[in-house]
mmCIF file of C-alpha atoms in Angstrom:
data_model
loop_
_atom_site.group_PDB
_atom_site.id
_atom_site.type_symbol
_atom_site.label_atom_id
_atom_site.label_comp_id
_atom_site.label_asym_id
_atom_site.label_seq_id
_atom_site.Cartn_x
_atom_site.Cartn_y
_atom_site.Cartn_z
ATOM 1 C CA UNK I 1 98.460 65.562 160.028
ATOM 2 C CA UNK I 2 98.881 68.725 157.928
ATOM 3 C CA UNK I 3 102.642 68.187 157.808
ATOM 4 C CA UNK I 4 102.135 64.668 156.467
ATOM 5 C CA UNK I 5 99.693 65.940 153.858
ATOM 6 C CA UNK I 6 102.131 68.640 152.805
ATOM 7 C CA UNK I 7 105.017 66.166 152.575
ATOM 8 C CA UNK I 8 102.966 63.700 150.518
ATOM 9 C CA UNK I 9 101.783 66.517 148.228
ATOM 10 C CA UNK I 10 105.359 67.717 147.791
ATOM 11 C CA UNK I 11 106.727 64.225 147.107
ATOM 12 C CA UNK I 12 104.095 63.767 144.399
ATOM 13 C CA UNK I 13 104.245 67.250 142.861
ATOM 14 C CA UNK I 14 108.020 67.769 142.770
ATOM 15 C CA UNK I 15 108.829 64.819 140.454
ATOM 16 C CA UNK I 16 105.715 65.456 138.332
ATOM 17 C CA UNK I 17 106.719 69.076 137.784
ATOM 18 C CA UNK I 18 110.324 68.095 137.087
ATOM 19 C CA UNK I 19 109.328 65.478 134.513
ATOM 20 C CA UNK I 20 106.994 68.020 132.923
ATOM 21 C CA UNK I 21 109.746 70.681 132.630
ATOM 22 C CA UNK I 22 112.572 68.275 131.663
ATOM 23 C CA UNK I 23 111.527 67.844 127.980
ATOM 24 C CA UNK I 24 111.667 71.637 127.544
ATOM 25 C CA UNK I 25 115.223 72.076 128.847
ATOM 26 C CA UNK I 26 116.758 72.375 125.385
ATOM 27 C CA UNK I 27 114.233 75.050 124.411
ATOM 28 C CA UNK I 28 114.853 76.857 127.702
ATOM 29 C CA UNK I 29 118.621 76.724 127.057
ATOM 30 C CA UNK I 30 118.088 78.295 123.610
ATOM 31 C CA UNK I 31 116.005 81.091 125.181
ATOM 32 C CA UNK I 32 118.739 81.661 127.776
ATOM 33 C CA UNK I 33 121.391 81.837 125.037
ATOM 34 C CA UNK I 34 119.255 84.346 123.135
ATOM 35 C CA UNK I 35 118.722 86.572 126.193
ATOM 36 C CA UNK I 36 122.336 86.402 127.370
ATOM 37 C CA UNK I 37 123.723 86.834 123.850
ATOM 38 C CA UNK I 38 121.681 90.001 123.445
ATOM 39 C CA UNK I 39 122.515 91.334 126.898
ATOM 40 C CA UNK I 40 126.243 90.815 126.311
ATOM 41 C CA UNK I 41 125.971 91.891 122.659
ATOM 42 C CA UNK I 42 127.739 88.748 121.547
ATOM 43 C CA UNK I 43 127.017 85.973 119.074
ATOM 44 C CA UNK I 44 124.873 82.988 119.932
ATOM 45 C CA UNK I 45 123.412 80.073 118.062
ATOM 46 C CA UNK I 46 120.881 77.609 119.449
ATOM 47 C CA UNK I 47 122.127 77.006 123.001
ATOM 48 C CA UNK I 48 125.708 78.151 122.348
ATOM 49 C CA UNK I 49 127.102 81.562 123.250
ATOM 50 C CA UNK I 50 130.322 82.833 121.682
ATOM 51 C CA UNK I 51 132.025 85.036 124.255
ATOM 52 C CA UNK I 52 135.555 86.434 123.887
ATOM 53 C CA UNK I 53 136.213 83.976 121.086
ATOM 54 C CA UNK I 54 135.221 80.900 123.113
ATOM 55 C CA UNK I 55 132.053 78.838 122.727
ATOM 56 C CA UNK I 56 129.977 78.105 125.833
ATOM 57 C CA UNK I 57 127.117 75.641 125.689
ATOM 58 C CA UNK I 58 124.127 76.113 127.932
ATOM 59 C CA UNK I 59 123.257 72.547 128.908
ATOM 60 C CA UNK I 60 120.199 71.214 130.725
ATOM 61 C CA UNK I 61 121.753 71.780 134.156
ATOM 62 C CA UNK I 62 122.052 75.490 133.294
ATOM 63 C CA UNK I 63 118.286 75.866 132.893
ATOM 64 C CA UNK I 64 117.539 75.557 136.633
ATOM 65 C CA UNK I 65 114.727 73.119 135.910
ATOM 66 C CA UNK I 66 115.496 71.191 139.098
ATOM 67 C CA UNK I 67 115.464 74.347 141.217
ATOM 68 C CA UNK I 68 112.252 75.584 139.585
ATOM 69 C CA UNK I 69 110.652 72.187 140.199
ATOM 70 C CA UNK I 70 111.672 72.195 143.859
ATOM 71 C CA UNK I 71 110.329 75.716 144.279
ATOM 72 C CA UNK I 72 107.044 74.981 142.503
ATOM 73 C CA UNK I 73 106.590 71.711 144.378
ATOM 74 C CA UNK I 74 107.121 73.532 147.669
ATOM 75 C CA UNK I 75 104.610 76.274 146.868
ATOM 76 C CA UNK I 76 101.959 74.168 145.137
ATOM 77 C CA UNK I 77 101.994 71.457 147.816
ATOM 78 C CA UNK I 78 101.058 73.944 150.551
ATOM 79 C CA UNK I 79 97.656 72.980 151.966
ATOM 80 C CA UNK I 80 94.923 75.508 152.838
ATOM 81 C CA UNK I 81 96.212 78.131 150.398
ATOM 82 C CA UNK I 82 94.133 79.561 147.583
ATOM 83 C CA UNK I 83 95.274 78.545 144.105
ATOM 84 C CA UNK I 84 95.327 82.280 143.309
ATOM 85 C CA UNK I 85 98.080 82.901 145.892
ATOM 86 C CA UNK I 86 99.998 79.826 144.757
ATOM 87 C CA UNK I 87 99.772 80.881 141.108
ATOM 88 C CA UNK I 88 100.834 84.488 141.721
ATOM 89 C CA UNK I 89 103.740 83.524 143.957
ATOM 90 C CA UNK I 90 104.812 80.792 141.530
ATOM 91 C CA UNK I 91 105.020 83.296 138.680
ATOM 92 C CA UNK I 92 106.999 85.698 140.879
ATOM 93 C CA UNK I 93 109.359 82.927 142.035
ATOM 94 C CA UNK I 94 110.001 81.539 138.551
ATOM 95 C CA UNK I 95 110.750 85.080 137.374
ATOM 96 C CA UNK I 96 113.235 85.613 140.253
ATOM 97 C CA UNK I 97 114.915 82.233 139.690
ATOM 98 C CA UNK I 98 115.337 82.953 135.972
ATOM 99 C CA UNK I 99 116.706 86.472 136.548
ATOM 100 C CA UNK I 100 119.176 85.050 139.091
ATOM 101 C CA UNK I 101 120.113 82.324 136.614
ATOM 102 C CA UNK I 102 120.724 84.824 133.803
ATOM 103 C CA UNK I 103 122.900 86.904 136.136
ATOM 104 C CA UNK I 104 124.728 83.739 137.218
ATOM 105 C CA UNK I 105 125.521 82.745 133.623
ATOM 106 C CA UNK I 106 126.665 86.291 132.803
ATOM 107 C CA UNK I 107 128.958 86.278 135.863
ATOM 108 C CA UNK I 108 130.376 82.928 134.765
ATOM 109 C CA UNK I 109 131.061 84.247 131.258
ATOM 110 C CA UNK I 110 132.539 87.515 132.529
ATOM 111 C CA UNK I 111 134.934 85.519 134.747
ATOM 112 C CA UNK I 112 135.726 82.834 132.179
ATOM 113 C CA UNK I 113 139.249 84.221 131.720
ATOM 114 C CA UNK I 114 140.252 83.072 135.227
ATOM 115 C CA UNK I 115 142.659 80.148 135.068
ATOM 116 C CA UNK I 116 140.567 77.911 137.322
ATOM 117 C CA UNK I 117 137.367 78.305 135.324
ATOM 118 C CA UNK I 118 135.738 75.171 136.776
ATOM 119 C CA UNK I 119 136.154 76.482 140.311
ATOM 120 C CA UNK I 120 134.571 79.833 139.387
ATOM 121 C CA UNK I 121 131.781 78.051 137.510
ATOM 122 C CA UNK I 122 130.997 75.757 140.437
ATOM 123 C CA UNK I 123 131.024 78.556 143.022
ATOM 124 C CA UNK I 124 128.747 80.785 140.923
ATOM 125 C CA UNK I 125 126.453 77.870 140.119
ATOM 126 C CA UNK I 126 125.703 77.487 143.811
ATOM 127 C CA UNK I 127 123.859 80.861 143.769
ATOM 128 C CA UNK I 128 120.567 79.355 142.603
ATOM 129 C CA UNK I 129 119.902 77.090 145.603
ATOM 130 C CA UNK I 130 120.044 79.949 148.134
ATOM 131 C CA UNK I 131 117.721 81.957 145.849
ATOM 132 C CA UNK I 132 115.187 79.095 145.858
ATOM 133 C CA UNK I 133 115.558 78.699 149.640
ATOM 134 C CA UNK I 134 115.032 82.434 150.147
ATOM 135 C CA UNK I 135 111.891 82.306 147.997
ATOM 136 C CA UNK I 136 110.578 79.404 150.094
ATOM 137 C CA UNK I 137 111.345 81.347 153.287
ATOM 138 C CA UNK I 138 109.465 84.384 151.907
ATOM 139 C CA UNK I 139 106.521 82.096 151.029
ATOM 140 C CA UNK I 140 106.318 80.939 154.652
ATOM 141 C CA UNK I 141 106.550 84.547 155.876
ATOM 142 C CA UNK I 142 103.673 85.539 153.570
ATOM 143 C CA UNK I 143 101.576 82.609 154.826
ATOM 144 C CA UNK I 144 102.302 83.620 158.427
ATOM 145 C CA UNK I 145 101.359 87.228 157.699
ATOM 146 C CA UNK I 146 98.002 86.344 156.101
ATOM 147 C CA UNK I 147 97.296 83.847 158.892
ATOM 148 C CA UNK I 148 97.284 80.609 156.920
ATOM 149 C CA UNK I 149 100.074 79.069 158.974
ATOM 150 C CA UNK I 150 100.674 79.696 162.643
#
């Protein structure tokens, strides 16, 4: 019964969280451009980064809103867990996902000179899903350790 409750909670929370985050994707992309532009000491404007003379636009897919929504839905849907634990782990996970995303975008830009740019971009873009899966695995390990799940 708990598994059903968890699944129902997840199926409700995941789309709600995603539709809540989705309107902020452009603002998130501008923040990412600002951070990455400063880290690489290069020009940026709005959600566009100028790197090695080329312009790169950070679009909605680059914000990891889907991955953050999946992660948050997974954590927040967990039954029998204090909201305090869910909140703290959610903050930690969102921080990790965003750091991984910033590193991913920097790696993409640093390797943009490679002739098959789309291949490099697609390979490096895959990094975020394993990060979210690892965070979910750690969440389960924490719940096992504190005795909430058996």
